Amino acid sequence: MPPLVTRRRVEFRDTDAAGIVHFSAFFFWMESAEHELLRAAGVPVVERTADGVDASWPRVSASCDYTSAVRFGAEVEIVAAVEKIGRTSVAYVFQFGHEGTPVAHGRVVAARCLMHPGRPRAVPIPDEIIVRLEPFRGRN
Amino acid sequence: MPPLVTRRRVEFRDTDAAGIVHFSAFFFWMESAEHELLRAAGVPVVERTADGVDASWPRVSASCDYTSAVRFGAEVEIVAAVEKIGRTSVAYVFQFGHEGTPVAHGRVVAARCLMHPGRPRAVPIPDEIIVRLEPFRGRN
Amino acid sequence: MPPLVTRRRVEFRDTDAAGIVHFSAFFFWMESAEHELLRAAGVPVVERTADGVDASWPRVSASCDYTSAVRFGAEVEIVAAVEKIGRTSVAYVFQFGHEGTPVAHGRVVAARCLMHPGRPRAVPIPDEIIVRLEPFRGRN
Amino acid sequence: MPPLVTRRRVEFRDTDAAGIVHFSAFFFWMESAEHELLRAAGVPVVERTADGVDASWPRVSASCDYTSAVRFGAEVEIVAAVEKIGRTSVAYVFQFGHEGTPVAHGRVVAARCLMHPGRPRAVPIPDEIIVRLEPFRGRN
């Protein structure tokens, strides 16, 4: 199975006074693409655990390199892949393109956490989740 | 002169359904802290050049590592410093803390660009800007 | 032709620490639905005019009434319609629903403006645009 | 006591590709000004009640009328006042100005709610909160 490919059109909220997409938009798009990958893998983004605490995936790190500007109305292609699965965290990589031109690439590490109010605690990723994520492995 | 220290209170718009600050907020805060540093240095964030094109500082890369969660209403301290000045770009580093606890640290590289509509073009940083930025050097 | 119906899934960026969609998200969704309606009508959202100034549609007013909360991951249905076409402005109405339950309804008035830098100036709506918008009339 | 006056500088995140402040920013600013008013009044924005459920103030409605554009870097003055106190809700009005020119005015109605997960329920406003809000009455 290939990495997950999604598309989204640049909305006005994503632009800034420089007339181009604000750099922050790529971080929102990475998060949404990660969530679509999780849904495609059959892994809930937020999951109530047996002891009544939500398990979810807060970010440990996020980064993005920008190579080309995109503007309002453009359709951006996002290729999302699982780069690495650790004991408690997953690294995702993302390629952004527009009409065949690379626009940006990014990387996010998300940790499996029990979301104790205001104080997330990292926990090992269950095996059944690892199995579901494996098919989405790829490199950017 | 020390690096620039600013404070800001977490607004509701900065939080998410996990009950904590959304990871994207740190990127907005880095940009605002960078702009405050530029203002403190006497460097315009956007500047109309002699040939009528705006010069500004779009991001080349941005990254953030998260160590601790913060919640709505908390006051976050932001220490911003110039890490490196290149020919066409400046690297800034940022430390985020809350009540003495490190919360996150980030890094942004911004390129001096002529903002031709939809197609920013990097240009050398004028010497007078370099002179103004030098006093804000620091490491995180 | 009926009003325009679009759907979108609640993204994490749209939520807040109350665990529900932040009220601001509905304004972003209204703007995007308005733009989709314009595209469906064949009206450019931003248009370079003969004298080199962009014509676009800044907001004169925007309002939203909230009747029910929605959460992360929900699919929201948005019904957008043209309520009224004035000399220089268009009023749009929006109904938001989730699984058959009304969630919110909103109204936006956008003025046809020449986007002189920092100083938009309202101008009459061209007849050919009025003709294209008419089929999307509806009431909420 | 007069209504609450706050100031904030337009950040880059608040702008859009039209080169001016995006209309959504005023809704964020209203929320933050409302929260500052609550803090000035000694009313918690979020409050854990005796039975362990948070009480807070989700929006019932929000509206804004725009009269003039503002740009990146401008300092906006916000005058916030309590317009009306009902049994379960408070109406706030907001005036936005820039260098003496009216920019926008808005109105928000927030309901006192017990924040049962995903399903806020309106409750009567405690008398002690009404007493604290009374001094901030004003009209826009």
XYZ file of C-alpha atoms in Angstrom:
560
model
C 0.000 0.000 0.000
C 1.358 3.406 -0.923
C 1.547 6.333 1.493
C -1.675 8.309 1.813
C -2.272 11.001 -0.792
C -4.767 13.755 -0.076
C -5.568 17.057 -1.722
C -6.859 20.287 -0.337
C -7.602 23.651 -1.750
C -5.912 26.673 -0.127
C -8.581 28.562 1.808
C -8.532 32.295 2.467
C -7.933 31.662 6.174
C -4.632 30.021 5.183
C -3.211 33.132 3.506
C -1.472 36.182 4.939
C -0.734 39.758 3.949
C 2.235 38.630 1.856
C -0.356 37.237 -0.538
C 0.764 33.647 -0.058
C -0.042 30.729 2.236
C 1.013 31.453 5.810
C 3.717 29.039 6.958
C 1.512 27.838 9.824
C -1.034 26.346 7.427
C 1.324 23.493 6.586
C 1.310 22.398 10.216
C -2.489 22.294 10.231
C -2.435 20.341 6.990
C 0.108 17.863 8.389
C -2.110 17.251 11.376
C -5.178 16.708 9.221
C -3.257 14.412 6.858
C -1.964 12.435 9.843
C -5.543 12.054 11.061
C -6.689 10.894 7.635
C -3.869 8.363 7.609
C -4.966 7.131 11.050
C -8.564 6.837 9.840
C -7.422 4.976 6.716
C -5.445 2.646 8.990
C -8.444 2.064 11.248
C -6.755 3.706 14.240
C -8.939 6.127 16.243
C -7.442 9.597 16.627
C -8.913 9.814 20.110
C -9.870 6.653 21.959
C -11.507 6.191 25.336
C -9.453 3.582 27.222
C -10.750 0.967 29.654
C -9.993 3.176 32.650
C -11.939 6.112 31.239
C -8.986 8.233 30.115
C -8.650 9.305 26.493
C -5.637 8.067 24.560
C -4.445 10.319 21.776
C -1.362 11.543 19.898
C 0.040 14.913 20.963
C 3.042 16.214 19.063
C 6.596 15.784 20.404
C 8.099 17.735 17.542
C 7.076 19.290 14.265
C 9.114 20.823 11.484
C 8.657 22.069 7.964
C 10.942 23.255 5.162
C 9.513 25.551 2.555
C 10.704 25.537 -1.052
C 8.057 27.381 -3.006
C 5.127 29.703 -2.296
C 1.497 28.771 -2.935
C -1.438 31.109 -3.244
C -5.115 31.292 -2.438
C -7.231 28.835 -4.422
C -4.391 26.516 -5.352
C -4.871 22.788 -4.893
C -2.128 21.313 -2.768
C -1.236 17.627 -2.919
C -0.113 16.063 0.345
C 1.714 12.740 0.509
C 1.782 11.404 4.073
C 3.766 8.387 5.233
C 4.862 6.665 8.421
C 8.627 7.058 8.614
C 9.354 5.303 11.880
C 7.485 3.561 14.668
C 9.099 3.743 18.095
C 8.036 2.336 21.444
C 5.792 5.278 22.322
C 5.915 7.490 19.246
C 5.371 7.566 15.504
C 7.284 9.762 13.036
C 5.388 10.885 9.964
C 6.803 12.583 6.888
C 4.883 14.781 4.482
C 5.533 16.034 0.957
C 3.560 18.999 -0.309
C 3.289 19.729 -4.005
C 1.373 22.002 -6.331
C 0.981 21.180 -10.032
C 4.028 18.923 -9.890
C 6.264 21.428 -8.107
C 7.516 20.589 -4.609
C 6.236 23.210 -2.210
C 7.341 21.992 1.207
C 8.185 18.925 3.204
C 7.609 18.323 6.856
C 8.005 15.849 9.685
C 5.975 15.285 12.812
C 6.613 13.008 15.767
C 3.495 12.174 17.741
C 3.557 10.275 21.029
C 0.895 7.828 22.144
C -0.354 9.466 25.339
C -2.955 9.038 28.013
C -4.541 12.460 28.126
C -4.679 13.039 31.869
C -6.140 16.555 32.088
C -3.396 19.059 31.204
C -0.710 16.451 31.666
C -0.413 13.933 28.828
C 1.635 10.819 29.711
C 3.380 8.755 27.017
C 2.555 5.039 26.905
C 3.719 2.167 24.672
C 1.899 1.894 21.369
C -0.366 -1.184 21.365
C 0.750 -3.924 18.954
C -2.521 -3.862 17.063
C -1.955 -0.218 16.235
C 1.592 -0.907 15.038
C 0.259 -3.587 12.724
C -2.257 -1.155 11.276
C 0.322 1.581 10.711
C 2.987 -0.637 9.078
C 1.390 -0.598 5.602
C 1.710 3.186 5.461
C 5.472 3.197 5.815
C 7.394 5.349 3.387
C 10.202 7.833 3.170
C 10.231 11.392 2.017
C 22.017 43.286 25.230
C 20.243 40.077 26.173
C 17.928 38.204 23.827
C 14.389 39.542 23.745
C 12.027 38.293 26.435
C 8.282 38.601 25.908
C 5.268 37.180 27.680
C 1.854 36.261 26.456
C -1.206 34.740 27.986
C -2.639 31.614 26.362
C -5.856 32.603 24.612
C -8.807 30.292 24.047
C -8.148 30.297 20.298
C -4.772 28.673 21.071
C -6.265 25.598 22.751
C -7.691 22.400 21.320
C -10.018 19.603 22.342
C -7.206 17.887 24.246
C -7.562 20.738 26.750
C -4.062 22.063 26.097
C -2.380 24.542 23.783
C -2.480 23.378 20.186
C 1.023 22.735 18.842
C 0.463 25.282 16.071
C 0.224 28.161 18.559
C 3.968 28.009 19.186
C 4.630 28.785 15.542
C 2.386 31.853 15.717
C 4.144 32.919 18.910
C 7.564 32.470 17.307
C 6.552 34.681 14.419
C 5.214 37.378 16.737
C 8.327 37.209 18.935
C 10.522 37.478 15.829
C 8.572 40.561 14.793
C 8.975 42.091 18.265
C 12.694 41.418 18.057
C 12.832 43.126 14.658
C 10.919 46.115 16.043
C 13.258 46.272 19.046
C 16.189 46.202 16.619
C 14.702 48.956 14.495
C 14.264 46.699 11.470
C 10.922 46.983 9.627
C 9.047 43.695 9.274
C 7.808 44.815 5.880
C 9.628 47.540 4.003
C 8.816 49.216 0.707
C 12.022 49.229 -1.352
C 13.163 51.930 -3.784
C 11.733 50.034 -6.756
C 8.304 49.745 -5.151
C 8.471 46.086 -4.147
C 8.032 45.083 -0.501
C 10.959 43.418 1.231
C 10.049 41.018 4.014
C 11.075 37.793 5.714
C 9.205 34.639 4.685
C 10.108 31.427 6.450
C 12.518 28.925 4.911
C 12.068 26.467 7.742
C 10.391 26.234 11.120
C 10.572 23.606 13.831
C 9.477 23.117 17.403
C 10.098 20.513 20.109
C 7.540 20.168 22.851
C 8.459 19.131 26.376
C 5.506 20.060 28.523
C 1.843 20.979 28.028
C 0.383 24.400 28.823
C -3.228 25.275 29.356
C -5.672 28.094 28.726
C -4.931 31.216 30.764
C -1.295 30.368 31.496
C 1.326 33.051 30.966
C 4.071 31.833 28.660
C 7.535 33.381 28.668
C 9.279 33.539 25.317
C 13.018 34.130 24.961
C 13.935 34.989 21.372
C 17.466 35.301 20.040
C 19.320 35.559 16.744
C 21.297 32.342 16.361
C 22.936 32.904 13.019
C 23.049 35.526 10.291
C 23.716 34.219 6.792
C 23.993 36.010 3.486
C 20.274 36.022 2.776
C 18.741 34.499 5.890
C 18.546 34.780 9.661
C 18.103 31.863 12.075
C 16.219 32.601 15.285
C 15.900 30.369 18.322
C 13.121 30.470 20.879
C 12.714 29.099 24.394
C 9.229 28.800 25.850
C 8.682 28.490 29.571
C 5.835 28.549 32.051
C 6.444 29.276 35.717
C 10.077 28.239 35.377
C 9.364 25.003 33.532
C 10.613 24.609 29.950
C 7.638 24.076 27.703
C 9.093 24.035 24.215
C 11.931 25.288 22.086
C 11.868 26.209 18.454
C 13.898 27.474 15.545
C 12.962 29.500 12.522
C 14.989 30.477 9.472
C 13.653 33.513 7.644
C 15.016 34.711 4.305
C 15.261 38.330 3.269
C 13.030 38.404 0.214
C 11.637 40.791 -2.337
C 7.954 39.944 -2.275
C 7.195 39.805 -5.987
C 3.523 38.797 -6.045
C 3.266 35.096 -5.230
C 6.958 34.557 -5.897
C 9.281 35.811 -3.150
C 12.948 36.102 -4.230
C 15.793 35.922 -1.676
C 18.238 38.840 -1.633
C 21.346 39.619 0.454
C 20.621 41.139 3.848
C 21.679 44.820 3.870
C 24.651 45.535 6.162
C 22.708 48.046 8.231
C 20.199 45.335 9.134
C 22.965 42.922 10.115
C 24.415 45.584 12.416
C 21.040 46.029 14.077
C 20.471 42.313 14.565
C 23.933 41.516 15.993
C 23.115 42.672 19.562
C 20.316 40.098 19.785
C 22.579 37.131 19.225
C 22.185 34.239 21.626
C 21.912 30.500 21.769
C 19.133 28.307 23.054
C -30.928 25.062 -8.892
C -30.845 24.464 -5.148
C -28.510 26.309 -2.771
C -25.028 24.859 -2.553
C -24.521 21.962 -0.167
C -21.023 21.128 1.027
C -19.661 18.904 3.749
C -16.563 19.132 5.845
C -15.088 17.145 8.647
C -14.233 18.977 11.876
C -10.447 19.234 12.089
C -8.474 19.392 15.312
C -7.515 22.994 14.603
C -11.245 23.834 14.786
C -11.657 22.637 18.374
C -10.928 24.323 21.695
C -10.305 23.356 25.292
C -14.037 23.023 25.920
C -13.790 19.891 23.776
C -16.067 21.272 21.076
C -15.740 23.264 17.876
C -14.569 26.809 18.557
C -17.223 29.346 17.539
C -14.770 31.006 15.137
C -14.625 27.909 12.922
C -18.122 28.594 11.609
C -16.929 31.916 10.203
C -14.094 30.199 8.371
C -16.525 27.601 7.052
C -18.935 30.304 5.883
C -16.160 31.990 3.968
C -15.076 28.749 2.329
C -18.687 27.835 1.471
C -19.197 31.296 -0.030
C -16.089 30.764 -2.144
C -17.334 27.361 -3.293
C -20.656 28.948 -4.222
C -18.810 31.620 -6.212
C -16.769 28.954 -7.983
C -19.917 26.948 -8.732
C -21.455 30.143 -10.134
C -18.404 30.825 -12.285
C -17.555 34.027 -10.419
C -13.864 34.511 -9.533
C -13.217 35.091 -5.824
C -10.413 37.464 -6.735
C -10.298 39.042 -10.170
C -7.724 41.338 -11.749
C -9.621 44.255 -13.298
C -8.715 46.116 -16.478
C -6.907 48.853 -14.535
C -4.732 46.330 -12.691
C -6.492 46.430 -9.334
C -7.927 43.271 -7.821
C -11.664 43.098 -7.282
C -12.808 40.923 -4.415
C -15.458 40.540 -1.713
C -14.475 41.701 1.777
C -17.035 41.256 4.537
C -19.310 44.108 5.625
C -20.866 42.053 8.369
C -20.896 38.497 9.652
C -23.013 36.803 12.274
C -23.704 33.329 13.577
C -26.196 31.786 15.993
C -25.254 28.537 17.672
C -27.814 25.924 18.634
C -25.858 22.766 19.265
C -22.244 21.772 19.874
C -20.199 19.658 17.463
C -17.042 17.746 18.192
C -13.783 16.771 16.565
C -14.205 14.342 13.680
C -17.881 15.106 13.059
C -19.017 15.734 9.490
C -20.796 19.050 9.208
C -23.244 19.769 6.391
C -23.317 23.333 5.148
C -26.152 24.738 3.052
C -25.185 28.064 1.490
C -27.551 30.354 -0.399
C -27.697 33.876 -1.781
C -30.305 35.723 0.287
C -30.167 39.139 -1.289
C -28.249 40.954 -4.024
C -27.831 44.690 -3.513
C -26.128 47.313 -5.638
C -22.660 46.720 -4.201
C -23.144 43.784 -1.835
C -24.407 40.235 -1.574
C -25.985 38.666 1.515
C -25.443 34.972 1.996
C -27.153 32.688 4.499
C -25.784 29.422 5.841
C -27.338 26.480 7.654
C -25.046 24.095 9.509
C -26.219 20.625 10.453
C -24.792 17.428 11.848
C -26.574 14.097 11.365
C -29.849 15.892 10.764
C -29.580 18.184 13.795
C -29.299 21.941 13.227
C -26.023 23.131 14.661
C -25.847 26.805 13.706
C -26.980 29.325 11.153
C -25.142 32.358 9.937
C -25.283 35.318 7.604
C -22.570 37.195 5.796
C -22.733 40.377 3.744
C -19.842 40.788 1.332
C -19.248 43.945 -0.697
C -17.841 44.001 -4.190
C -14.672 46.027 -3.702
C -11.677 47.244 -5.607
C -8.837 46.201 -3.329
C -6.740 49.362 -3.320
C -3.922 48.476 -0.910
C -5.268 48.663 2.650
C -8.316 50.624 1.526
C -10.978 48.539 -0.224
C -13.568 50.650 -2.115
C -17.075 49.312 -2.818
C -18.211 49.286 -6.441
C -21.439 48.206 -8.181
C -21.702 44.503 -8.861
C -21.391 43.842 -12.616
C -24.623 42.568 -14.219
C -22.958 39.400 -15.457
C -22.104 38.467 -11.885
C -25.663 39.127 -10.708
C -26.939 36.812 -13.424
C -24.583 34.091 -12.268
C -25.554 34.428 -8.610
C -29.340 34.492 -9.122
C -29.714 30.691 -9.444
C -28.272 30.258 -5.945
C -30.963 32.294 -4.232
C -32.546 30.763 -1.180
C -33.654 31.549 2.318
C -32.510 30.063 5.570
C -16.204 52.057 36.358
C -15.891 52.487 32.614
C -16.060 49.584 30.156
C -12.801 47.723 29.724
C -10.323 49.165 27.239
C -7.577 46.948 25.843
C -5.132 47.297 22.982
C -3.535 44.776 20.740
C -1.205 44.910 17.813
C -2.282 43.187 14.603
C -0.178 40.067 14.199
C 0.742 38.502 10.888
C -1.478 35.504 11.628
C -4.438 37.931 11.670
C -3.928 39.097 8.079
C -4.991 37.568 4.771
C -4.028 37.740 1.114
C -6.079 40.920 0.674
C -3.347 42.599 2.741
C -5.697 43.487 5.578
C -6.895 41.918 8.804
C -9.022 38.850 8.144
C -12.591 39.337 9.370
C -12.275 36.331 11.670
C -9.636 38.067 13.800
C -12.254 40.355 15.313
C -14.071 37.351 16.730
C -10.881 36.115 18.374
C -10.254 39.597 19.757
C -13.801 39.803 21.118
C -13.333 36.524 22.922
C -10.027 37.627 24.412
C -11.458 41.016 25.447
C -14.426 39.244 27.054
C -11.998 37.061 28.988
C -10.019 40.106 30.123
C -13.261 41.721 31.261
C -14.135 38.573 33.216
C -10.678 38.542 34.812
C -10.997 42.255 35.684
C -14.375 41.466 37.234
C -12.950 38.577 39.245
C -15.048 35.982 37.402
C -13.217 32.802 36.338
C -13.467 32.037 32.628
C -13.581 28.345 33.442
C -14.572 27.185 36.910
C -14.717 23.700 38.391
C -18.099 23.351 40.119
C -18.838 21.411 43.309
C -19.979 18.356 41.339
C -16.775 18.231 39.316
C -18.122 19.646 36.062
C -16.573 22.786 34.532
C -18.750 25.856 34.199
C -17.884 28.177 31.350
C -19.351 30.552 28.779
C -19.842 29.156 25.264
C -21.211 31.534 22.645
C -24.908 31.597 21.746
C -24.377 34.170 19.035
C -21.659 36.404 17.666
C -21.758 39.192 15.111
C -19.518 41.901 13.755
C -19.942 44.878 11.436
C -16.901 46.174 9.627
C -16.448 49.823 8.728
C -12.775 50.239 7.923
C -9.800 48.009 7.111
C -6.753 47.623 9.359
C -3.362 46.342 8.404
C -0.498 44.324 9.837
C 1.307 46.086 12.673
C -1.517 48.483 13.519
C -2.528 48.889 17.154
C -6.223 48.262 17.614
C -8.139 49.666 20.583
C -10.946 47.506 21.900
C -13.673 48.832 24.191
C -15.624 45.996 25.777
C -18.783 46.402 27.858
C -21.571 44.305 29.325
C -24.738 45.275 27.447
C -27.285 43.010 29.101
C -27.381 40.330 31.768
C -30.111 37.714 31.330
C -31.038 34.717 33.425
C -28.513 32.383 31.802
C -26.612 34.620 29.394
C -24.595 37.814 29.114
C -24.496 40.095 26.067
C -21.253 41.965 25.462
C -20.644 44.778 22.988
C -17.297 45.729 21.501
C -16.013 48.813 19.691
C -12.828 48.527 17.662
C -10.855 51.590 16.683
C -7.518 52.463 15.132
C -5.965 55.899 15.617
C -9.338 57.384 16.427
C -11.158 55.832 13.459
C -13.917 53.289 14.114
C -12.937 50.006 12.545
C -15.672 47.605 13.588
C -18.231 46.892 16.259
C -19.425 43.544 17.461
C -21.741 41.767 19.849
C -21.468 38.419 21.555
C -23.966 36.546 23.698
C -22.391 33.945 25.975
C -24.419 31.483 28.035
C -23.416 30.238 31.463
C -23.095 26.510 30.866
C -22.124 23.352 32.620
C -19.684 21.823 30.189
C -20.891 18.222 30.159
C -18.580 16.612 27.596
C -19.702 17.664 24.112
C -23.077 18.817 25.419
C -22.987 22.157 27.261
C -26.147 22.857 29.338
C -27.203 26.418 30.185
C -27.703 27.214 33.875
C -28.749 30.395 35.743
C -25.929 32.860 36.334
C -25.035 32.926 40.064
C -25.937 36.221 41.799
C -22.328 36.825 42.850
C -21.256 36.805 39.229
C -24.024 39.240 38.261
C -22.849 41.606 40.988
C -19.306 41.453 39.640
C -20.350 42.090 36.049
C -22.695 45.030 36.763
C -19.906 47.642 36.986
C -18.862 46.860 33.416
C -22.201 47.790 31.901
C -22.123 50.072 28.898
C -23.590 50.526 25.471
C -21.913 50.634 22.124
